[in-house]
PDB file of C-alpha atoms in Angstrom:
ATOM      1  CA  LEU A  25      -7.238  12.057   6.745  1.00  0.00           C
ATOM      2  CA  ALA A  26      -6.748  14.984   8.576  1.00  0.00           C
ATOM      3  CA  LYS A  27      -3.617  16.921   7.352  1.00  0.00           C
ATOM      4  CA  THR A  28      -1.730  19.017   9.808  1.00  0.00           C
ATOM      5  CA  THR A  29       0.233  22.158   9.257  1.00  0.00           C
ATOM      6  CA  GLN A  30       2.785  23.650  11.821  1.00  0.00           C
ATOM      7  CA  PRO A  31       5.366  26.239  11.838  1.00  0.00           C
ATOM      8  CA  ILE A  32       8.800  24.731  10.769  1.00  0.00           C
ATOM      9  CA  SER A  33      10.665  26.349  13.412  1.00  0.00           C
ATOM     10  CA  MET A  34      10.585  28.664  16.533  1.00  0.00           C
ATOM     11  CA  ASP A  35      12.995  30.332  19.051  1.00  0.00           C
ATOM     12  CA  SER A  36      12.415  30.981  22.628  1.00  0.00           C
ATOM     13  CA  TYR A  37      14.234  31.832  25.718  1.00  0.00           C
ATOM     14  CA  GLU A  38      14.748  29.846  28.713  1.00  0.00           C
ATOM     15  CA  GLY A  39      11.841  30.792  31.386  1.00  0.00           C
ATOM     16  CA  GLN A  40       9.319  31.909  28.649  1.00  0.00           C
ATOM     17  CA  GLU A  41       6.143  30.340  27.632  1.00  0.00           C
ATOM     18  CA  VAL A  42       6.099  28.631  24.316  1.00  0.00           C
ATOM     19  CA  ASN A  43       2.868  28.342  22.180  1.00  0.00           C
ATOM     20  CA  ILE A  44       2.925  26.282  19.026  1.00  0.00           C
ATOM     21  CA  THR A  45      -0.169  26.336  16.768  1.00  0.00           C
ATOM     22  CA  CYS A  46      -1.368  23.267  14.603  1.00  0.00           C
ATOM     23  CA  SER A  47      -3.975  23.647  11.968  1.00  0.00           C
ATOM     24  CA  HIS A  48      -5.918  20.792  10.939  1.00  0.00           C
ATOM     25  CA  ASN A  49      -8.952  22.131   8.829  1.00  0.00           C
ATOM     26  CA  ASN A  50     -10.425  18.707   7.886  1.00  0.00           C
ATOM     27  CA  ILE A  51     -10.337  17.065  11.346  1.00  0.00           C
ATOM     28  CA  ALA A  52     -13.037  14.234  11.373  1.00  0.00           C
ATOM     29  CA  THR A  53     -15.577  14.015  14.254  1.00  0.00           C
ATOM     30  CA  ASN A  54     -13.747  10.983  15.838  1.00  0.00           C
ATOM     31  CA  ASP A  55     -10.291  12.412  15.611  1.00  0.00           C
ATOM     32  CA  TYR A  56      -8.187  13.320  18.695  1.00  0.00           C
ATOM     33  CA  ILE A  57      -5.423  15.815  18.730  1.00  0.00           C
ATOM     34  CA  THR A  58      -2.118  14.526  20.028  1.00  0.00           C
ATOM     35  CA  TRP A  59       1.126  16.213  20.549  1.00  0.00           C
ATOM     36  CA  TYR A  60       4.602  14.629  20.672  1.00  0.00           C
ATOM     37  CA  GLN A  61       8.197  15.798  21.803  1.00  0.00           C
ATOM     38  CA  GLN A  62      11.037  14.252  20.243  1.00  0.00           C
ATOM     39  CA  PHE A  63      14.815  14.694  21.318  1.00  0.00           C
ATOM     40  CA  PRO A  64      17.498  13.949  18.784  1.00  0.00           C
ATOM     41  CA  SER A  65      18.307  10.191  18.567  1.00  0.00           C
ATOM     42  CA  GLN A  66      15.224   9.231  20.375  1.00  0.00           C
ATOM     43  CA  GLY A  67      11.683   8.128  19.487  1.00  0.00           C
ATOM     44  CA  PRO A  68       8.780  10.529  20.037  1.00  0.00           C
ATOM     45  CA  ARG A  69       7.162  10.882  23.529  1.00  0.00           C
ATOM     46  CA  PHE A  70       3.779  11.550  24.285  1.00  0.00           C
ATOM     47  CA  ILE A  71       3.191  15.168  25.763  1.00  0.00           C
ATOM     48  CA  ILE A  72      -0.708  15.663  25.643  1.00  0.00           C
ATOM     49  CA  GLN A  73      -4.009  14.686  24.047  1.00  0.00           C
ATOM     50  CA  GLY A  74      -7.350  16.274  23.807  1.00  0.00           C
ATOM     51  CA  TYR A  75     -10.651  16.474  21.899  1.00  0.00           C
ATOM     52  CA  LYS A  76     -11.951  19.788  22.617  1.00  0.00           C
ATOM     53  CA  THR A  77     -11.766  22.992  24.872  1.00  0.00           C
ATOM     54  CA  LYS A  78      -8.640  22.838  27.016  1.00  0.00           C
ATOM     55  CA  VAL A  79      -6.566  20.097  28.576  1.00  0.00           C
ATOM     56  CA  THR A  80      -3.671  20.595  31.005  1.00  0.00           C
ATOM     57  CA  ASN A  81      -1.365  18.170  32.520  1.00  0.00           C
ATOM     58  CA  GLU A  82       1.923  18.642  34.565  1.00  0.00           C
ATOM     59  CA  VAL A  83       3.996  19.525  31.359  1.00  0.00           C
ATOM     60  CA  ALA A  84       1.647  21.392  29.122  1.00  0.00           C
ATOM     61  CA  SER A  85      -1.612  22.773  28.060  1.00  0.00           C
ATOM     62  CA  LEU A  86      -3.577  22.193  24.875  1.00  0.00           C
ATOM     63  CA  PHE A  87      -6.124  24.789  23.712  1.00  0.00           C
ATOM     64  CA  ILE A  88      -8.755  23.453  21.188  1.00  0.00           C
ATOM     65  CA  PRO A  89     -11.233  25.886  19.605  1.00  0.00           C
ATOM     66  CA  ALA A  90     -14.859  24.921  19.232  1.00  0.00           C
ATOM     67  CA  ASP A  91     -14.345  24.372  15.440  1.00  0.00           C
ATOM     68  CA  ARG A  92     -11.511  21.955  16.165  1.00  0.00           C
ATOM     69  CA  LYS A  93      -9.780  23.232  13.148  1.00  0.00           C
ATOM     70  CA  SER A  94      -6.670  24.192  14.930  1.00  0.00           C
ATOM     71  CA  SER A  95      -5.013  23.375  18.299  1.00  0.00           C
ATOM     72  CA  THR A  96      -2.323  25.421  20.355  1.00  0.00           C
ATOM     73  CA  LEU A  97       0.444  23.500  22.445  1.00  0.00           C
ATOM     74  CA  SER A  98       1.455  25.641  25.280  1.00  0.00           C
ATOM     75  CA  LEU A  99       4.617  24.712  27.119  1.00  0.00           C
ATOM     76  CA  PRO A 100       4.920  26.986  30.417  1.00  0.00           C
ATOM     77  CA  ARG A 101       8.422  28.190  31.457  1.00  0.00           C
ATOM     78  CA  VAL A 102      10.567  26.247  28.998  1.00  0.00           C
ATOM     79  CA  SER A 103      13.982  25.025  30.126  1.00  0.00           C
ATOM     80  CA  LEU A 104      17.101  24.480  27.992  1.00  0.00           C
ATOM     81  CA  SER A 105      16.193  20.830  27.798  1.00  0.00           C
ATOM     82  CA  GLY A 106      12.936  21.603  26.170  1.00  0.00           C
ATOM     83  CA  THR A 107      14.718  22.282  22.786  1.00  0.00           C
ATOM     84  CA  ALA A 108      13.351  19.520  20.772  1.00  0.00           C
ATOM     85  CA  VAL A 109      10.869  18.870  17.794  1.00  0.00           C
ATOM     86  CA  TYR A 110       7.270  18.961  18.663  1.00  0.00           C
ATOM     87  CA  TYR A 111       4.741  17.000  16.508  1.00  0.00           C
ATOM     88  CA  CYS A 112       1.089  17.402  16.218  1.00  0.00           C
ATOM     89  CA  LEU A 113      -0.780  14.244  15.217  1.00  0.00           C
ATOM     90  CA  VAL A 114      -4.614  14.260  14.508  1.00  0.00           C
ATOM     91  CA  GLY A 115      -6.409  10.832  14.154  1.00  0.00           C
ATOM     92  CA  GLY A 116      -9.031   8.411  15.669  1.00  0.00           C
ATOM     93  CA  MET A 117      -8.191   5.746  18.229  1.00  0.00           C
ATOM     94  CA  ALA A 118     -10.062   2.825  16.736  1.00  0.00           C
ATOM     95  CA  ALA A 119      -8.461  -0.092  15.366  1.00  0.00           C
ATOM     96  CA  GLY A 120      -7.049   0.502  11.702  1.00  0.00           C
ATOM     97  CA  ASN A 121      -6.727   4.089  11.936  1.00  0.00           C
ATOM     98  CA  LYS A 122      -3.769   5.461  10.216  1.00  0.00           C
ATOM     99  CA  LEU A 123      -1.887   7.823  12.222  1.00  0.00           C
ATOM    100  CA  THR A 124       0.463  10.059  10.208  1.00  0.00           C
ATOM    101  CA  PHE A 125       2.657  13.022  11.531  1.00  0.00           C
ATOM    102  CA  GLY A 126       3.152  16.362  10.057  1.00  0.00           C
ATOM    103  CA  GLY A 127       6.435  18.017   9.541  1.00  0.00           C
ATOM    104  CA  GLY A 128       6.934  18.954  13.140  1.00  0.00           C
ATOM    105  CA  THR A 129       8.033  22.273  14.703  1.00  0.00           C
ATOM    106  CA  ARG A 130      11.667  22.617  15.927  1.00  0.00           C
ATOM    107  CA  VAL A 131      11.943  24.551  18.867  1.00  0.00           C
ATOM    108  CA  LEU A 132      15.215  26.048  20.090  1.00  0.00           C
ATOM    109  CA  VAL A 133      15.181  27.254  23.664  1.00  0.00           C
ATOM    110  CA  LYS A 134      18.247  29.774  24.258  1.00  0.00           C
ATOM    111  CA  PRO A 135      19.843  30.685  27.473  1.00  0.00           C
TER     112      PRO A 135
ATOM    113  CA  ASP B  15      10.198  -0.652  32.348  1.00  0.00           C
ATOM    114  CA  VAL B  16      10.594  -1.693  28.760  1.00  0.00           C
ATOM    115  CA  LYS B  17       7.606  -1.091  26.562  1.00  0.00           C
ATOM    116  CA  VAL B  18       8.567  -1.132  22.682  1.00  0.00           C
ATOM    117  CA  THR B  19      11.996  -2.643  21.838  1.00  0.00           C
ATOM    118  CA  GLN B  20      13.726  -2.798  18.541  1.00  0.00           C
ATOM    119  CA  SER B  21      16.196  -5.428  17.439  1.00  0.00           C
ATOM    120  CA  SER B  22      19.240  -2.924  16.646  1.00  0.00           C
ATOM    121  CA  ARG B  23      19.985   0.666  17.410  1.00  0.00           C
ATOM    122  CA  TYR B  24      22.451   0.695  14.387  1.00  0.00           C
ATOM    123  CA  LEU B  25      22.669  -1.488  11.312  1.00  0.00           C
ATOM    124  CA  VAL B  26      24.823  -1.373   8.247  1.00  0.00           C
ATOM    125  CA  LYS B  27      23.915  -3.363   5.197  1.00  0.00           C
ATOM    126  CA  ARG B  28      24.887  -3.574   1.492  1.00  0.00           C
ATOM    127  CA  THR B  29      22.676  -2.666  -1.453  1.00  0.00           C
ATOM    128  CA  GLY B  30      20.644  -5.675  -2.598  1.00  0.00           C
ATOM    129  CA  GLU B  31      20.679  -7.358   0.971  1.00  0.00           C
ATOM    130  CA  LYS B  32      17.465  -8.471   2.558  1.00  0.00           C
ATOM    131  CA  VAL B  33      17.002  -6.657   5.670  1.00  0.00           C
ATOM    132  CA  PHE B  34      14.804  -7.474   8.827  1.00  0.00           C
ATOM    133  CA  LEU B  35      13.938  -5.072  11.487  1.00  0.00           C
ATOM    134  CA  GLU B  36      12.090  -6.367  14.537  1.00  0.00           C
ATOM    135  CA  CYS B  37       9.834  -4.590  16.857  1.00  0.00           C
ATOM    136  CA  VAL B  38       8.306  -6.015  20.012  1.00  0.00           C
ATOM    137  CA  GLN B  39       5.914  -4.342  22.459  1.00  0.00           C
ATOM    138  CA  ASP B  40       4.795  -5.555  25.810  1.00  0.00           C
ATOM    139  CA  MET B  41       1.703  -3.691  26.369  1.00  0.00           C
ATOM    140  CA  ASP B  42      -0.712  -6.057  24.440  1.00  0.00           C
ATOM    141  CA  HIS B  43      -1.443  -3.311  21.806  1.00  0.00           C
ATOM    142  CA  GLU B  44      -3.501  -4.146  18.780  1.00  0.00           C
ATOM    143  CA  ASN B  45      -1.878  -1.301  16.594  1.00  0.00           C
ATOM    144  CA  MET B  46       1.515  -1.314  15.590  1.00  0.00           C
ATOM    145  CA  PHE B  47       3.444   1.092  13.072  1.00  0.00           C
ATOM    146  CA  TRP B  48       6.578   1.530  11.190  1.00  0.00           C
ATOM    147  CA  TYR B  49       7.760   4.908  10.516  1.00  0.00           C
ATOM    148  CA  ARG B  50      11.159   6.326   8.686  1.00  0.00           C
ATOM    149  CA  GLN B  51      12.450   9.748   9.736  1.00  0.00           C
ATOM    150  CA  ASP B  52      14.823  11.680   7.430  1.00  0.00           C
ATOM    151  CA  PRO B  53      16.094  15.171   8.076  1.00  0.00           C
ATOM    152  CA  GLY B  54      13.433  17.701   7.172  1.00  0.00           C
ATOM    153  CA  LEU B  55      10.825  15.270   6.396  1.00  0.00           C
ATOM    154  CA  GLY B  56       9.538  14.424   9.786  1.00  0.00           C
ATOM    155  CA  LEU B  57       8.168  11.040  10.459  1.00  0.00           C
ATOM    156  CA  ARG B  58       6.641   9.242   7.482  1.00  0.00           C
ATOM    157  CA  LEU B  59       4.242   6.235   7.964  1.00  0.00           C
ATOM    158  CA  ILE B  60       5.495   3.081   5.814  1.00  0.00           C
ATOM    159  CA  TYR B  61       3.056   0.350   7.238  1.00  0.00           C
ATOM    160  CA  PHE B  62       0.829  -0.338  10.011  1.00  0.00           C
ATOM    161  CA  SER B  63      -1.081  -3.280  11.371  1.00  0.00           C
ATOM    162  CA  TYR B  64      -4.133  -3.604  13.568  1.00  0.00           C
ATOM    163  CA  ASP B  65      -4.072  -7.214  14.329  1.00  0.00           C
ATOM    164  CA  VAL B  66      -2.233 -10.370  13.861  1.00  0.00           C
ATOM    165  CA  LYS B  67      -1.608 -11.030  10.116  1.00  0.00           C
ATOM    166  CA  MET B  68      -3.432  -7.709   9.307  1.00  0.00           C
ATOM    167  CA  LYS B  69      -1.450  -4.905   7.675  1.00  0.00           C
ATOM    168  CA  GLU B  70      -2.203  -1.667   5.856  1.00  0.00           C
ATOM    169  CA  LYS B  71       0.057   0.466   3.654  1.00  0.00           C
ATOM    170  CA  GLY B  72       0.996   3.816   4.877  1.00  0.00           C
ATOM    171  CA  ASP B  73       2.190   6.618   2.951  1.00  0.00           C
ATOM    172  CA  ILE B  74       5.499   5.411   1.626  1.00  0.00           C
ATOM    173  CA  PRO B  75       5.144   1.611   1.394  1.00  0.00           C
ATOM    174  CA  GLU B  76       7.101   0.989  -1.639  1.00  0.00           C
ATOM    175  CA  GLY B  77      10.396  -0.968  -1.294  1.00  0.00           C
ATOM    176  CA  TYR B  78       8.927  -2.563   2.015  1.00  0.00           C
ATOM    177  CA  SER B  79       6.966  -5.363   3.345  1.00  0.00           C
ATOM    178  CA  VAL B  80       5.845  -6.252   7.022  1.00  0.00           C
ATOM    179  CA  SER B  81       4.930  -9.314   9.026  1.00  0.00           C
ATOM    180  CA  ARG B  82       2.821  -9.703  12.106  1.00  0.00           C
ATOM    181  CA  GLU B  83       2.622 -13.278  13.131  1.00  0.00           C
ATOM    182  CA  LYS B  84       2.066 -12.573  16.864  1.00  0.00           C
ATOM    183  CA  LYS B  85       0.455  -9.721  18.531  1.00  0.00           C
ATOM    184  CA  GLU B  86       3.593  -8.343  20.220  1.00  0.00           C
ATOM    185  CA  ARG B  87       5.868  -8.431  17.288  1.00  0.00           C
ATOM    186  CA  PHE B  88       5.973  -6.398  13.877  1.00  0.00           C
ATOM    187  CA  SER B  89       8.752  -6.832  11.359  1.00  0.00           C
ATOM    188  CA  LEU B  90       9.558  -4.601   8.773  1.00  0.00           C
ATOM    189  CA  ILE B  91      11.232  -6.223   5.717  1.00  0.00           C
ATOM    190  CA  LEU B  92      13.572  -4.684   2.984  1.00  0.00           C
ATOM    191  CA  GLU B  93      13.178  -7.257   0.263  1.00  0.00           C
ATOM    192  CA  SER B  94      16.495  -5.878  -1.459  1.00  0.00           C
ATOM    193  CA  ALA B  95      17.946  -2.791   0.362  1.00  0.00           C
ATOM    194  CA  SER B  96      18.942   0.337  -1.600  1.00  0.00           C
ATOM    195  CA  THR B  97      20.979   3.366  -0.587  1.00  0.00           C
ATOM    196  CA  ASN B  98      17.832   5.721  -0.508  1.00  0.00           C
ATOM    197  CA  GLN B  99      16.674   3.400   2.396  1.00  0.00           C
ATOM    198  CA  THR B 100      19.246   4.577   4.388  1.00  0.00           C
ATOM    199  CA  SER B 101      17.299   6.239   7.349  1.00  0.00           C
ATOM    200  CA  MET B 102      16.046   6.235  10.961  1.00  0.00           C
ATOM    201  CA  TYR B 103      13.278   3.688  11.461  1.00  0.00           C
ATOM    202  CA  LEU B 104      11.007   3.954  14.245  1.00  0.00           C
ATOM    203  CA  CYS B 105       8.561   1.474  15.459  1.00  0.00           C
ATOM    204  CA  ALA B 106       5.219   2.516  17.528  1.00  0.00           C
ATOM    205  CA  SER B 107       2.351   0.710  19.072  1.00  0.00           C
ATOM    206  CA  ILE B 108      -1.083   1.956  20.481  1.00  0.00           C
ATOM    207  CA  SER B 109      -4.155   0.632  22.093  1.00  0.00           C
ATOM    208  CA  THR B 110      -7.343   0.875  20.367  1.00  0.00           C
ATOM    209  CA  GLY B 111     -10.724   2.421  21.557  1.00  0.00           C
ATOM    210  CA  THR B 112     -11.901   5.695  22.401  1.00  0.00           C
ATOM    211  CA  GLY B 113     -10.722   8.201  24.896  1.00  0.00           C
ATOM    212  CA  TYR B 114      -6.939   8.678  25.719  1.00  0.00           C
ATOM    213  CA  ASN B 115      -4.532   6.741  23.874  1.00  0.00           C
ATOM    214  CA  GLU B 116      -0.856   7.352  23.475  1.00  0.00           C
ATOM    215  CA  GLN B 117       1.514   5.881  20.862  1.00  0.00           C
ATOM    216  CA  PHE B 118       4.477   4.367  22.520  1.00  0.00           C
ATOM    217  CA  PHE B 119       7.769   4.569  20.418  1.00  0.00           C
ATOM    218  CA  GLY B 120      10.916   2.282  20.272  1.00  0.00           C
ATOM    219  CA  PRO B 121      14.298   3.852  20.454  1.00  0.00           C
ATOM    220  CA  GLY B 122      14.798   3.606  16.620  1.00  0.00           C
ATOM    221  CA  THR B 123      17.061   1.598  14.353  1.00  0.00           C
ATOM    222  CA  ARG B 124      19.594   3.843  12.334  1.00  0.00           C
ATOM    223  CA  LEU B 125      19.827   1.950   9.031  1.00  0.00           C
ATOM    224  CA  THR B 126      22.715   2.665   6.750  1.00  0.00           C
ATOM    225  CA  VAL B 127      22.693   0.857   3.285  1.00  0.00           C
ATOM    226  CA  LEU B 128      26.082   1.171   1.638  1.00  0.00           C
TER     227      LEU B 128
END
């Protein structure tokens, strides 16, 4: 089971780009990399998912190097509402796969 | 559009009581999960299920059991609640297969054991 390591916290300013890197050295061939966002008193919410190279959607980009041992979530031009905890999750999508979250990164966006 | 619901947002129980936390999803997902979340510890997996009547232990199953009698419903049971089980409990579900998949989470149940 791939264990993930993320920074505990980071600060940013409104309008800046935020990059959060997650390490997952023992990622398996079938594992995908998924990022979630969680606001206080709410369940986590899906942001983006990828397997390799770069994935972009309307809210974020995900960069995955060729060795897949790490990944970087990029949030362009964060707003104050981007203050949240961001979780990196690595796991397979087949039935019976255990999906375990790491400790998450608390991002504080300042005005 | 409701996807994952949990029976209570807030619950207060006494030590030694049997506690049932219910989770229902309407997306016909095979996999369902129970996590607990405590300050500074992130989300920790308690149990998960990949089919009706099937269950697997997560990272912290001690003191908990689960039941999955129907595909859409996954229950977490605290046989004899203790104060160290005071926590936020989150249920999630996900479809199986390859490719793009996301876990959908319920709103959480904040359980206080006195």
